[in-house]
Amino acid sequence: CFTDQSPNKTMRVFLLLCLLALGNAKPYQPINVMEFMRNYDVMMADSSDEDDDEDDDDDDDDYDDENCPPGCNCSPRVVQCSDQGQISVPEKIPEDTVILDLQNNDITEIMEDDFKGLHKLHGLFLINNKISKIHPKAFRNMDHLRLLYLSYNMLTEIPANLPPNVIELRFHENKINRIQENAFKGLRKLHVLELGANPLTNAGIELGAFNGLSSLYIGIAEAKLTAVPKALPSSITELNLDYNKISKVEVEDFIRYKNLQRLRLGFNQIKFVENGSFVTIPNVREIHLDNNRLKKIPPGLSSLRYLQVIFLHGNKISSVGVNDFCPIRPNVKKNLYTGISLFANPVKYWDIQPATFRCVTGRRGVQLGNFRK
């Protein structure tokens, strides 16, 4: 998880979210709201400056169970309505709610006034419903919302007028095939954007789709991309493009992403990596190129001073040169490798010279194994 050094009040919130959220797209798992709430006091202490004038008047001792919507379980500041067969957002949700859990229901549409009055809401979980339509004004006045999870629904495009201060957005496994221009306009605090498992092609990403974003993590795995997208936010430090149809990596692919530190391109169809492709991401720590169609080690790895993990297993690599991973001058390498995977390749490990791995921390840092058809 990577952050900047600005001492604003959302920093510790973001640190927490990184621990909870950053990583690979995974099969559906419901959010454990109560586990999440164990950390919520930290989030409340570090919420935005705008909270100061109105969040101090809550008193948990005044909580009245009679205010809980039918079919929901409530505790102070938390309303849980998951797994109840709800076909719409319940009415009369307490206005002091900060976490609203609507997972695993049958909600098909978010109406204009479904969240009216919920000005203190910080987390909204709508995972695994049947939502295909969201009213353009559904999120109005939700200036404190930080987490919006809409994964496993039936959305075909990004909803309009998203909450302005949201930090994490998840749209995993919807039916999104287009990201319209200025789709994320005004979301200057967004750090995590998950778009994986949508039928999204390169042509479906309109010019200017990511205007104004400063996201650190973007995931577009399990989509229909045939090339690395060129117009993602230049601020990204982690990019997940696993399980696409990308066939080659070119020099121009990463010129815009100079801050990239984790790059995932596993399970694509990559046959060719152009020389110099990784020069523009000099601070990269981790590259995944496993389960592709490479026949040789990608050029330029030895020039990456901070690279620690490179996954190349499941390719068609038949030979490894003595300088493919490590620079000739040892003082050039700032971080030693902790992981190099080459198993499931037709390379004969006994033909690899021992000096090939001179910049690896130890024997366990290299995984060769036997090639099996």
mmCIF file of C-alpha atoms in Angstrom:
data_model
loop_
_atom_site.group_PDB
_atom_site.id
_atom_site.type_symbol
_atom_site.label_atom_id
_atom_site.label_comp_id
_atom_site.label_asym_id
_atom_site.label_seq_id
_atom_site.Cartn_x
_atom_site.Cartn_y
_atom_site.Cartn_z
ATOM 1 C CA CYS A 1 0.000 0.000 0.000
ATOM 2 C CA PHE A 2 1.468 3.323 -1.018
ATOM 3 C CA THR A 3 0.553 6.779 0.209
ATOM 4 C CA ASP A 4 1.787 10.322 -0.116
ATOM 5 C CA GLN A 5 3.114 12.283 2.819
ATOM 6 C CA SER A 6 0.481 15.015 3.116
ATOM 7 C CA PRO A 7 -0.650 15.305 6.738
ATOM 8 C CA ASN A 8 -4.389 15.554 6.057
ATOM 9 C CA LYS A 9 -7.019 13.946 8.202
ATOM 10 C CA THR A 10 -7.939 11.241 5.675
ATOM 11 C CA MET A 11 -4.480 9.674 5.707
ATOM 12 C CA ARG A 12 -5.109 7.109 8.438
ATOM 13 C CA VAL A 13 -8.459 6.305 6.866
ATOM 14 C CA PHE A 14 -6.652 5.509 3.641
ATOM 15 C CA LEU A 15 -4.035 3.399 5.426
ATOM 16 C CA LEU A 16 -6.808 1.318 6.899
ATOM 17 C CA LEU A 17 -8.567 0.969 3.576
ATOM 18 C CA CYS A 18 -5.363 -0.192 1.928
ATOM 19 C CA LEU A 19 -5.130 -3.048 4.419
ATOM 20 C CA LEU A 20 -8.752 -3.982 3.863
ATOM 21 C CA ALA A 21 -9.072 -3.489 0.148
ATOM 22 C CA LEU A 22 -5.991 -3.361 -2.041
ATOM 23 C CA GLY A 23 -5.122 -6.546 -3.837
ATOM 24 C CA ASN A 24 -6.445 -8.892 -6.442
ATOM 25 C CA ALA A 25 -9.980 -9.286 -7.638
ATOM 26 C CA LYS A 26 -11.308 -12.347 -5.796
ATOM 27 C CA PRO A 27 -14.427 -14.526 -5.873
ATOM 28 C CA TYR A 28 -17.365 -12.980 -4.054
ATOM 29 C CA GLN A 29 -17.027 -12.693 -0.313
ATOM 30 C CA PRO A 30 -19.473 -10.644 1.772
ATOM 31 C CA ILE A 31 -18.134 -7.788 3.852
ATOM 32 C CA ASN A 32 -18.030 -8.570 7.558
ATOM 33 C CA VAL A 33 -19.529 -5.315 8.758
ATOM 34 C CA MET A 34 -18.952 -5.873 12.461
ATOM 35 C CA GLU A 35 -15.291 -6.695 11.872
ATOM 36 C CA PHE A 36 -15.105 -3.554 9.791
ATOM 37 C CA MET A 37 -16.631 -1.549 12.622
ATOM 38 C CA ARG A 38 -13.925 -2.630 15.040
ATOM 39 C CA ASN A 39 -11.693 -0.252 13.139
ATOM 40 C CA TYR A 40 -14.352 2.362 12.612
ATOM 41 C CA ASP A 41 -13.395 4.557 15.570
ATOM 42 C CA VAL A 42 -10.033 5.111 13.888
ATOM 43 C CA MET A 43 -11.844 6.184 10.746
ATOM 44 C CA MET A 44 -14.125 8.542 12.635
ATOM 45 C CA ALA A 45 -11.165 10.182 14.355
ATOM 46 C CA ASP A 46 -9.562 10.868 10.990
ATOM 47 C CA SER A 47 -12.552 11.861 8.889
ATOM 48 C CA SER A 48 -12.551 15.014 6.811
ATOM 49 C CA ASP A 49 -12.410 18.556 8.111
ATOM 50 C CA GLU A 50 -16.058 19.111 7.184
ATOM 51 C CA ASP A 51 -17.170 16.630 9.878
ATOM 52 C CA ASP A 52 -16.176 18.828 12.798
ATOM 53 C CA ASP A 53 -19.299 20.969 12.943
ATOM 54 C CA GLU A 54 -21.945 18.249 13.061
ATOM 55 C CA ASP A 55 -20.619 14.855 14.134
ATOM 56 C CA ASP A 56 -20.127 15.616 17.810
ATOM 57 C CA ASP A 57 -23.828 15.546 18.699
ATOM 58 C CA ASP A 58 -24.266 11.773 18.430
ATOM 59 C CA ASP A 59 -24.949 9.881 21.616
ATOM 60 C CA ASP A 60 -24.886 6.119 21.346
ATOM 61 C CA ASP A 61 -26.795 5.816 24.620
ATOM 62 C CA ASP A 62 -29.848 7.390 22.936
ATOM 63 C CA TYR A 63 -30.126 4.565 20.421
ATOM 64 C CA ASP A 64 -33.676 3.198 20.167
ATOM 65 C CA ASP A 65 -34.223 -0.219 18.568
ATOM 66 C CA GLU A 66 -37.715 0.882 17.482
ATOM 67 C CA ASN A 67 -36.051 3.119 14.890
ATOM 68 C CA CYS A 68 -34.610 0.107 13.088
ATOM 69 C CA PRO A 69 -36.192 -0.540 9.656
ATOM 70 C CA PRO A 70 -38.235 -3.757 9.374
ATOM 71 C CA GLY A 71 -36.162 -6.757 8.440
ATOM 72 C CA CYS A 72 -32.886 -5.124 9.538
ATOM 73 C CA ASN A 73 -30.574 -5.481 12.520
ATOM 74 C CA CYS A 74 -29.364 -2.258 14.056
ATOM 75 C CA SER A 75 -26.744 -1.128 16.500
ATOM 76 C CA PRO A 76 -25.504 2.392 17.151
ATOM 77 C CA ARG A 77 -24.465 3.944 13.811
ATOM 78 C CA VAL A 78 -24.844 0.625 11.931
ATOM 79 C CA VAL A 79 -27.841 -0.695 9.977
ATOM 80 C CA GLN A 80 -27.547 -4.252 8.637
ATOM 81 C CA CYS A 81 -30.169 -5.347 6.102
ATOM 82 C CA SER A 82 -28.204 -8.042 4.288
ATOM 83 C CA ASP A 83 -29.623 -11.418 3.205
ATOM 84 C CA GLN A 84 -33.221 -10.333 3.733
ATOM 85 C CA GLY A 85 -34.633 -10.599 0.218
ATOM 86 C CA GLN A 86 -35.086 -6.832 0.074
ATOM 87 C CA ILE A 87 -36.334 -5.645 -3.331
ATOM 88 C CA SER A 88 -35.730 -1.974 -2.540
ATOM 89 C CA VAL A 89 -33.799 0.148 -0.065
ATOM 90 C CA PRO A 90 -35.677 0.107 3.270
ATOM 91 C CA GLU A 91 -37.483 3.249 4.339
ATOM 92 C CA LYS A 92 -36.845 5.304 7.471
ATOM 93 C CA ILE A 93 -33.178 4.487 7.930
ATOM 94 C CA PRO A 94 -31.927 6.464 10.966
ATOM 95 C CA GLU A 95 -30.264 9.704 9.902
ATOM 96 C CA ASP A 96 -27.255 9.104 12.173
ATOM 97 C CA THR A 97 -26.343 5.879 10.289
ATOM 98 C CA VAL A 98 -22.687 5.732 9.267
ATOM 99 C CA ILE A 99 -22.591 2.153 7.907
ATOM 100 C CA LEU A 100 -25.441 0.767 5.791
ATOM 101 C CA ASP A 101 -25.238 -2.909 4.815
ATOM 102 C CA LEU A 102 -27.556 -4.005 1.994
ATOM 103 C CA GLN A 103 -25.576 -6.966 0.681
ATOM 104 C CA ASN A 104 -27.104 -10.101 -0.830
ATOM 105 C CA ASN A 105 -30.577 -8.822 -1.597
ATOM 106 C CA ASP A 106 -32.749 -8.440 -4.709
ATOM 107 C CA ILE A 107 -32.621 -4.670 -5.106
ATOM 108 C CA THR A 108 -32.983 -3.744 -8.781
ATOM 109 C CA GLU A 109 -32.966 0.054 -8.723
ATOM 110 C CA ILE A 110 -31.672 2.886 -6.541
ATOM 111 C CA MET A 111 -34.267 5.653 -6.451
ATOM 112 C CA GLU A 112 -33.711 9.388 -6.054
ATOM 113 C CA ASP A 113 -34.709 9.544 -2.365
ATOM 114 C CA ASP A 114 -33.462 6.152 -1.154
ATOM 115 C CA PHE A 115 -30.620 7.726 0.822
ATOM 116 C CA LYS A 116 -32.236 11.080 1.518
ATOM 117 C CA GLY A 117 -31.142 12.542 4.849
ATOM 118 C CA LEU A 118 -28.237 10.105 5.333
ATOM 119 C CA HIS A 119 -25.687 12.905 5.414
ATOM 120 C CA LYS A 120 -23.387 11.124 7.900
ATOM 121 C CA LEU A 121 -23.080 7.888 5.927
ATOM 122 C CA HIS A 122 -19.444 6.748 5.550
ATOM 123 C CA GLY A 123 -19.883 3.225 4.170
ATOM 124 C CA LEU A 124 -22.542 1.894 1.771
ATOM 125 C CA PHE A 125 -22.419 -1.795 0.854
ATOM 126 C CA LEU A 126 -24.694 -2.815 -2.051
ATOM 127 C CA ILE A 127 -22.764 -5.920 -3.094
ATOM 128 C CA ASN A 128 -24.558 -8.826 -4.779
ATOM 129 C CA ASN A 129 -27.902 -7.324 -5.688
ATOM 130 C CA LYS A 130 -29.584 -6.916 -9.087
ATOM 131 C CA ILE A 131 -29.071 -3.194 -9.500
ATOM 132 C CA SER A 132 -29.212 -2.033 -13.110
ATOM 133 C CA LYS A 133 -30.257 1.590 -12.601
ATOM 134 C CA ILE A 134 -29.166 4.338 -10.205
ATOM 135 C CA HIS A 135 -30.914 7.702 -10.230
ATOM 136 C CA PRO A 136 -28.538 10.596 -11.070
ATOM 137 C CA LYS A 137 -29.452 12.314 -7.774
ATOM 138 C CA ALA A 138 -29.291 9.229 -5.562
ATOM 139 C CA PHE A 139 -25.987 10.250 -3.958
ATOM 140 C CA ARG A 140 -26.693 13.966 -3.534
ATOM 141 C CA ASN A 141 -25.559 15.550 -0.254
ATOM 142 C CA MET A 142 -23.582 12.411 0.694
ATOM 143 C CA ASP A 143 -20.399 14.385 1.254
ATOM 144 C CA HIS A 144 -19.124 12.083 4.010
ATOM 145 C CA LEU A 145 -19.402 8.827 2.078
ATOM 146 C CA ARG A 146 -15.977 7.171 1.811
ATOM 147 C CA LEU A 147 -16.753 3.566 0.776
ATOM 148 C CA LEU A 148 -19.169 2.659 -2.013
ATOM 149 C CA TYR A 149 -19.316 -1.032 -2.944
ATOM 150 C CA LEU A 150 -21.492 -1.890 -5.961
ATOM 151 C CA SER A 151 -19.852 -5.151 -7.015
ATOM 152 C CA TYR A 152 -21.876 -8.094 -8.349
ATOM 153 C CA ASN A 153 -24.758 -6.134 -9.807
ATOM 154 C CA MET A 154 -26.054 -5.441 -13.334
ATOM 155 C CA LEU A 155 -24.821 -1.930 -14.046
ATOM 156 C CA THR A 156 -23.861 -1.221 -17.661
ATOM 157 C CA GLU A 157 -22.060 2.083 -17.040
ATOM 158 C CA ILE A 158 -20.635 4.163 -14.220
ATOM 159 C CA PRO A 159 -23.408 5.942 -12.242
ATOM 160 C CA ALA A 160 -23.624 9.717 -12.587
ATOM 161 C CA ASN A 161 -22.788 12.178 -9.795
ATOM 162 C CA LEU A 162 -20.872 9.855 -7.509
ATOM 163 C CA PRO A 163 -20.201 11.061 -3.931
ATOM 164 C CA PRO A 164 -17.429 13.687 -4.114
ATOM 165 C CA ASN A 165 -15.314 12.489 -1.186
ATOM 166 C CA VAL A 166 -15.429 8.754 -1.805
ATOM 167 C CA ILE A 167 -12.079 7.029 -1.250
ATOM 168 C CA GLU A 168 -12.915 3.535 -2.500
ATOM 169 C CA LEU A 169 -15.204 2.507 -5.362
ATOM 170 C CA ARG A 170 -15.882 -1.099 -6.314
ATOM 171 C CA PHE A 171 -17.755 -2.173 -9.457
ATOM 172 C CA HIS A 172 -16.375 -5.697 -9.740
ATOM 173 C CA GLU A 173 -18.430 -8.064 -11.910
ATOM 174 C CA ASN A 174 -21.162 -5.896 -13.335
ATOM 175 C CA LYS A 175 -21.984 -5.510 -17.035
ATOM 176 C CA ILE A 176 -20.034 -2.307 -17.602
ATOM 177 C CA ASN A 177 -18.875 -2.092 -21.214
ATOM 178 C CA ARG A 178 -18.347 1.659 -21.377
ATOM 179 C CA ILE A 179 -16.684 4.271 -19.218
ATOM 180 C CA GLN A 180 -17.959 7.600 -20.385
ATOM 181 C CA GLU A 181 -15.986 10.845 -20.515
ATOM 182 C CA ASN A 182 -15.646 12.489 -17.100
ATOM 183 C CA ALA A 183 -17.230 9.432 -15.463
ATOM 184 C CA PHE A 184 -15.285 10.141 -12.272
ATOM 185 C CA LYS A 185 -15.330 13.919 -12.442
ATOM 186 C CA GLY A 186 -14.762 15.608 -9.095
ATOM 187 C CA LEU A 187 -13.555 12.481 -7.261
ATOM 188 C CA ARG A 188 -10.262 14.018 -6.202
ATOM 189 C CA LYS A 189 -9.910 11.839 -3.101
ATOM 190 C CA LEU A 190 -10.514 8.477 -4.788
ATOM 191 C CA HIS A 191 -7.659 6.071 -4.085
ATOM 192 C CA VAL A 192 -9.077 2.626 -4.941
ATOM 193 C CA LEU A 193 -11.049 1.894 -8.119
ATOM 194 C CA GLU A 194 -12.031 -1.691 -8.880
ATOM 195 C CA LEU A 195 -13.520 -2.393 -12.334
ATOM 196 C CA GLY A 196 -12.577 -6.038 -12.753
ATOM 197 C CA ALA A 197 -14.753 -8.742 -14.320
ATOM 198 C CA ASN A 198 -16.668 -6.381 -16.583
ATOM 199 C CA PRO A 199 -16.926 -6.788 -20.406
ATOM 200 C CA LEU A 200 -14.777 -3.699 -20.880
ATOM 201 C CA THR A 201 -12.699 -3.257 -24.039
ATOM 202 C CA ASN A 202 -10.115 -0.605 -24.874
ATOM 203 C CA ALA A 203 -12.638 1.053 -27.194
ATOM 204 C CA GLY A 204 -15.104 1.179 -24.316
ATOM 205 C CA ILE A 205 -12.865 3.549 -22.353
ATOM 206 C CA GLU A 206 -13.729 6.966 -23.735
ATOM 207 C CA LEU A 207 -11.153 9.728 -24.020
ATOM 208 C CA GLY A 208 -11.148 11.673 -20.756
ATOM 209 C CA ALA A 209 -12.856 8.890 -18.789
ATOM 210 C CA PHE A 210 -10.417 9.276 -15.892
ATOM 211 C CA ASN A 211 -10.071 13.064 -15.974
ATOM 212 C CA GLY A 212 -9.303 14.532 -12.557
ATOM 213 C CA LEU A 213 -8.565 11.248 -10.785
ATOM 214 C CA SER A 214 -5.519 10.719 -8.589
ATOM 215 C CA SER A 215 -6.162 7.054 -7.805
ATOM 216 C CA LEU A 216 -3.377 4.861 -6.465
ATOM 217 C CA TYR A 217 -4.914 1.471 -7.301
ATOM 218 C CA ILE A 218 -6.898 0.566 -10.418
ATOM 219 C CA GLY A 219 -8.059 -2.943 -11.197
ATOM 220 C CA ILE A 220 -9.389 -3.954 -14.618
ATOM 221 C CA ALA A 221 -8.725 -7.682 -14.435
ATOM 222 C CA GLU A 222 -10.941 -10.303 -16.116
ATOM 223 C CA ALA A 223 -12.059 -7.859 -18.806
ATOM 224 C CA LYS A 224 -11.627 -7.808 -22.595
ATOM 225 C CA LEU A 225 -8.641 -5.508 -22.929
ATOM 226 C CA THR A 226 -6.263 -6.214 -25.808
ATOM 227 C CA ALA A 227 -3.701 -3.565 -24.800
ATOM 228 C CA VAL A 228 -2.600 -1.642 -21.735
ATOM 229 C CA PRO A 229 -4.947 1.379 -21.380
ATOM 230 C CA LYS A 230 -3.100 4.628 -22.080
ATOM 231 C CA ALA A 231 -5.289 7.190 -20.295
ATOM 232 C CA LEU A 232 -5.449 5.942 -16.723
ATOM 233 C CA PRO A 233 -4.531 8.376 -13.916
ATOM 234 C CA SER A 234 -0.816 9.142 -13.971
ATOM 235 C CA SER A 235 -0.749 8.810 -10.168
ATOM 236 C CA ILE A 236 -1.364 5.049 -10.034
ATOM 237 C CA THR A 237 1.060 2.961 -8.002
ATOM 238 C CA GLU A 238 -0.709 -0.370 -8.563
ATOM 239 C CA LEU A 239 -2.334 -1.630 -11.765
ATOM 240 C CA ASN A 240 -4.064 -4.990 -12.090
ATOM 241 C CA LEU A 241 -4.704 -6.176 -15.667
ATOM 242 C CA ASP A 242 -4.673 -9.934 -15.036
ATOM 243 C CA TYR A 243 -6.886 -12.217 -17.154
ATOM 244 C CA ASN A 244 -7.248 -10.041 -20.223
ATOM 245 C CA LYS A 245 -6.300 -10.548 -23.886
ATOM 246 C CA ILE A 246 -3.194 -8.382 -24.043
ATOM 247 C CA SER A 247 -0.740 -9.790 -26.595
ATOM 248 C CA LYS A 248 2.258 -7.462 -26.282
ATOM 249 C CA VAL A 249 3.883 -4.822 -24.118
ATOM 250 C CA GLU A 250 5.243 -1.711 -25.828
ATOM 251 C CA VAL A 251 7.433 1.221 -24.782
ATOM 252 C CA GLU A 252 4.529 3.668 -24.864
ATOM 253 C CA ASP A 253 2.380 1.561 -22.525
ATOM 254 C CA PHE A 254 3.783 2.870 -19.237
ATOM 255 C CA ILE A 255 5.206 6.275 -20.128
ATOM 256 C CA ARG A 256 2.306 7.920 -18.308
ATOM 257 C CA TYR A 257 2.609 5.775 -15.178
ATOM 258 C CA LYS A 258 5.977 6.762 -13.736
ATOM 259 C CA ASN A 259 4.874 6.088 -10.129
ATOM 260 C CA LEU A 260 3.901 2.479 -10.786
ATOM 261 C CA GLN A 261 5.183 0.081 -8.143
ATOM 262 C CA ARG A 262 3.049 -3.038 -8.684
ATOM 263 C CA LEU A 263 2.104 -4.276 -12.134
ATOM 264 C CA ARG A 264 -0.048 -7.329 -12.775
ATOM 265 C CA LEU A 265 -0.236 -8.729 -16.319
ATOM 266 C CA GLY A 266 -0.673 -12.415 -15.531
ATOM 267 C CA PHE A 267 -2.932 -14.728 -17.525
ATOM 268 C CA ASN A 268 -2.859 -12.713 -20.731
ATOM 269 C CA GLN A 269 -1.559 -13.673 -24.193
ATOM 270 C CA ILE A 270 1.694 -11.711 -24.124
ATOM 271 C CA LYS A 271 4.267 -12.972 -26.623
ATOM 272 C CA PHE A 272 6.463 -9.896 -26.877
ATOM 273 C CA VAL A 273 7.856 -7.234 -24.544
ATOM 274 C CA GLU A 274 9.500 -4.380 -26.413
ATOM 275 C CA ASN A 275 12.950 -3.365 -25.222
ATOM 276 C CA GLY A 276 12.692 -0.336 -22.947
ATOM 277 C CA SER A 277 9.090 -0.955 -21.930
ATOM 278 C CA PHE A 278 9.917 -0.969 -18.214
ATOM 279 C CA VAL A 279 12.441 1.885 -18.251
ATOM 280 C CA THR A 280 9.631 4.390 -17.705
ATOM 281 C CA ILE A 281 8.609 2.732 -14.407
ATOM 282 C CA PRO A 282 11.982 2.825 -12.606
ATOM 283 C CA ASN A 283 10.481 2.453 -9.125
ATOM 284 C CA VAL A 284 8.523 -0.724 -9.831
ATOM 285 C CA ARG A 285 8.814 -3.343 -7.065
ATOM 286 C CA GLU A 286 6.678 -6.161 -8.412
ATOM 287 C CA ILE A 287 5.820 -7.397 -11.930
ATOM 288 C CA HIS A 288 3.524 -10.309 -12.744
ATOM 289 C CA LEU A 289 3.946 -11.776 -16.237
ATOM 290 C CA ASP A 290 3.069 -15.346 -15.358
ATOM 291 C CA ASN A 291 0.896 -17.558 -17.549
ATOM 292 C CA ASN A 292 1.556 -15.780 -20.826
ATOM 293 C CA ARG A 293 3.328 -16.855 -24.030
ATOM 294 C CA LEU A 294 6.791 -15.386 -23.547
ATOM 295 C CA LYS A 295 9.684 -17.299 -25.098
ATOM 296 C CA LYS A 296 12.445 -15.334 -23.399
ATOM 297 C CA ILE A 297 13.075 -13.193 -20.341
ATOM 298 C CA PRO A 298 11.683 -9.675 -20.927
ATOM 299 C CA PRO A 299 14.503 -7.209 -21.674
ATOM 300 C CA GLY A 300 15.455 -4.478 -19.240
ATOM 301 C CA LEU A 301 14.764 -6.221 -15.923
ATOM 302 C CA SER A 302 18.385 -5.833 -14.829
ATOM 303 C CA SER A 303 18.073 -2.050 -15.023
ATOM 304 C CA LEU A 304 15.205 -1.905 -12.518
ATOM 305 C CA ARG A 305 16.990 -0.997 -9.311
ATOM 306 C CA TYR A 306 14.039 -1.559 -6.974
ATOM 307 C CA LEU A 307 12.448 -4.634 -8.550
ATOM 308 C CA GLN A 308 12.044 -7.358 -5.927
ATOM 309 C CA VAL A 309 9.447 -9.762 -7.341
ATOM 310 C CA ILE A 310 9.116 -10.974 -10.945
ATOM 311 C CA PHE A 311 6.691 -13.777 -11.818
ATOM 312 C CA LEU A 312 7.430 -15.529 -15.127
ATOM 313 C CA HIS A 313 6.083 -19.027 -14.490
ATOM 314 C CA GLY A 314 3.733 -20.658 -16.954
ATOM 315 C CA ASN A 315 5.367 -19.248 -20.094
ATOM 316 C CA LYS A 316 7.442 -20.789 -22.904
ATOM 317 C CA ILE A 317 10.865 -19.562 -21.789
ATOM 318 C CA SER A 318 13.587 -21.970 -22.889
ATOM 319 C CA SER A 319 16.760 -20.157 -21.807
ATOM 320 C CA VAL A 320 17.958 -17.688 -19.180
ATOM 321 C CA GLY A 321 20.990 -15.444 -19.617
ATOM 322 C CA VAL A 322 23.439 -14.654 -16.839
ATOM 323 C CA ASN A 323 22.572 -10.928 -16.942
ATOM 324 C CA ASP A 324 18.827 -11.183 -17.539
ATOM 325 C CA PHE A 325 17.930 -10.289 -13.950
ATOM 326 C CA CYS A 326 20.975 -8.709 -12.332
ATOM 327 C CA PRO A 327 23.040 -5.697 -13.430
ATOM 328 C CA ILE A 328 26.699 -6.191 -14.243
ATOM 329 C CA ARG A 329 27.691 -3.664 -11.576
ATOM 330 C CA PRO A 330 26.341 -4.915 -8.216
ATOM 331 C CA ASN A 331 26.055 -1.454 -6.640
ATOM 332 C CA VAL A 332 23.399 -0.472 -9.198
ATOM 333 C CA LYS A 333 20.796 -2.753 -7.606
ATOM 334 C CA LYS A 334 19.157 -1.036 -4.607
ATOM 335 C CA ASN A 335 16.766 -3.853 -3.613
ATOM 336 C CA LEU A 336 17.629 -7.532 -3.876
ATOM 337 C CA TYR A 337 15.107 -9.901 -5.382
ATOM 338 C CA THR A 338 12.922 -11.776 -2.910
ATOM 339 C CA GLY A 339 11.041 -13.760 -5.553
ATOM 340 C CA ILE A 340 11.791 -14.944 -9.106
ATOM 341 C CA SER A 341 9.451 -17.643 -10.446
ATOM 342 C CA LEU A 342 10.407 -19.621 -13.538
ATOM 343 C CA PHE A 343 8.672 -22.939 -12.988
ATOM 344 C CA ALA A 344 6.373 -24.407 -15.656
ATOM 345 C CA ASN A 345 8.738 -23.226 -18.417
ATOM 346 C CA PRO A 346 10.745 -25.472 -20.782
ATOM 347 C CA VAL A 347 14.021 -24.011 -19.476
ATOM 348 C CA LYS A 348 16.594 -26.568 -18.327
ATOM 349 C CA TYR A 349 17.515 -25.371 -14.885
ATOM 350 C CA TRP A 350 20.877 -27.166 -14.984
ATOM 351 C CA ASP A 351 21.869 -24.941 -17.900
ATOM 352 C CA ILE A 352 21.351 -21.755 -15.886
ATOM 353 C CA GLN A 353 24.621 -20.355 -14.546
ATOM 354 C CA PRO A 354 24.674 -19.856 -10.753
ATOM 355 C CA ALA A 355 25.727 -16.209 -11.166
ATOM 356 C CA THR A 356 22.377 -15.521 -12.868
ATOM 357 C CA PHE A 357 20.779 -15.104 -9.443
ATOM 358 C CA ARG A 358 23.601 -13.219 -7.732
ATOM 359 C CA CYS A 359 21.229 -10.394 -6.718
ATOM 360 C CA VAL A 360 18.643 -12.647 -5.040
ATOM 361 C CA THR A 361 18.329 -12.803 -1.250
ATOM 362 C CA GLY A 362 18.726 -16.589 -1.100
ATOM 363 C CA ARG A 363 17.917 -19.922 -2.678
ATOM 364 C CA ARG A 364 14.280 -19.720 -1.644
ATOM 365 C CA GLY A 365 13.968 -16.543 -3.664
ATOM 366 C CA VAL A 366 14.137 -18.517 -6.930
ATOM 367 C CA GLN A 367 11.494 -21.030 -7.972
ATOM 368 C CA LEU A 368 12.455 -23.220 -10.910
ATOM 369 C CA GLY A 369 10.834 -26.640 -10.628
ATOM 370 C CA ASN A 370 10.377 -29.005 -13.528
ATOM 371 C CA PHE A 371 8.600 -28.257 -16.785
ATOM 372 C CA ARG A 372 5.572 -30.401 -17.336
ATOM 373 C CA LYS A 373 3.430 -30.431 -20.450
#
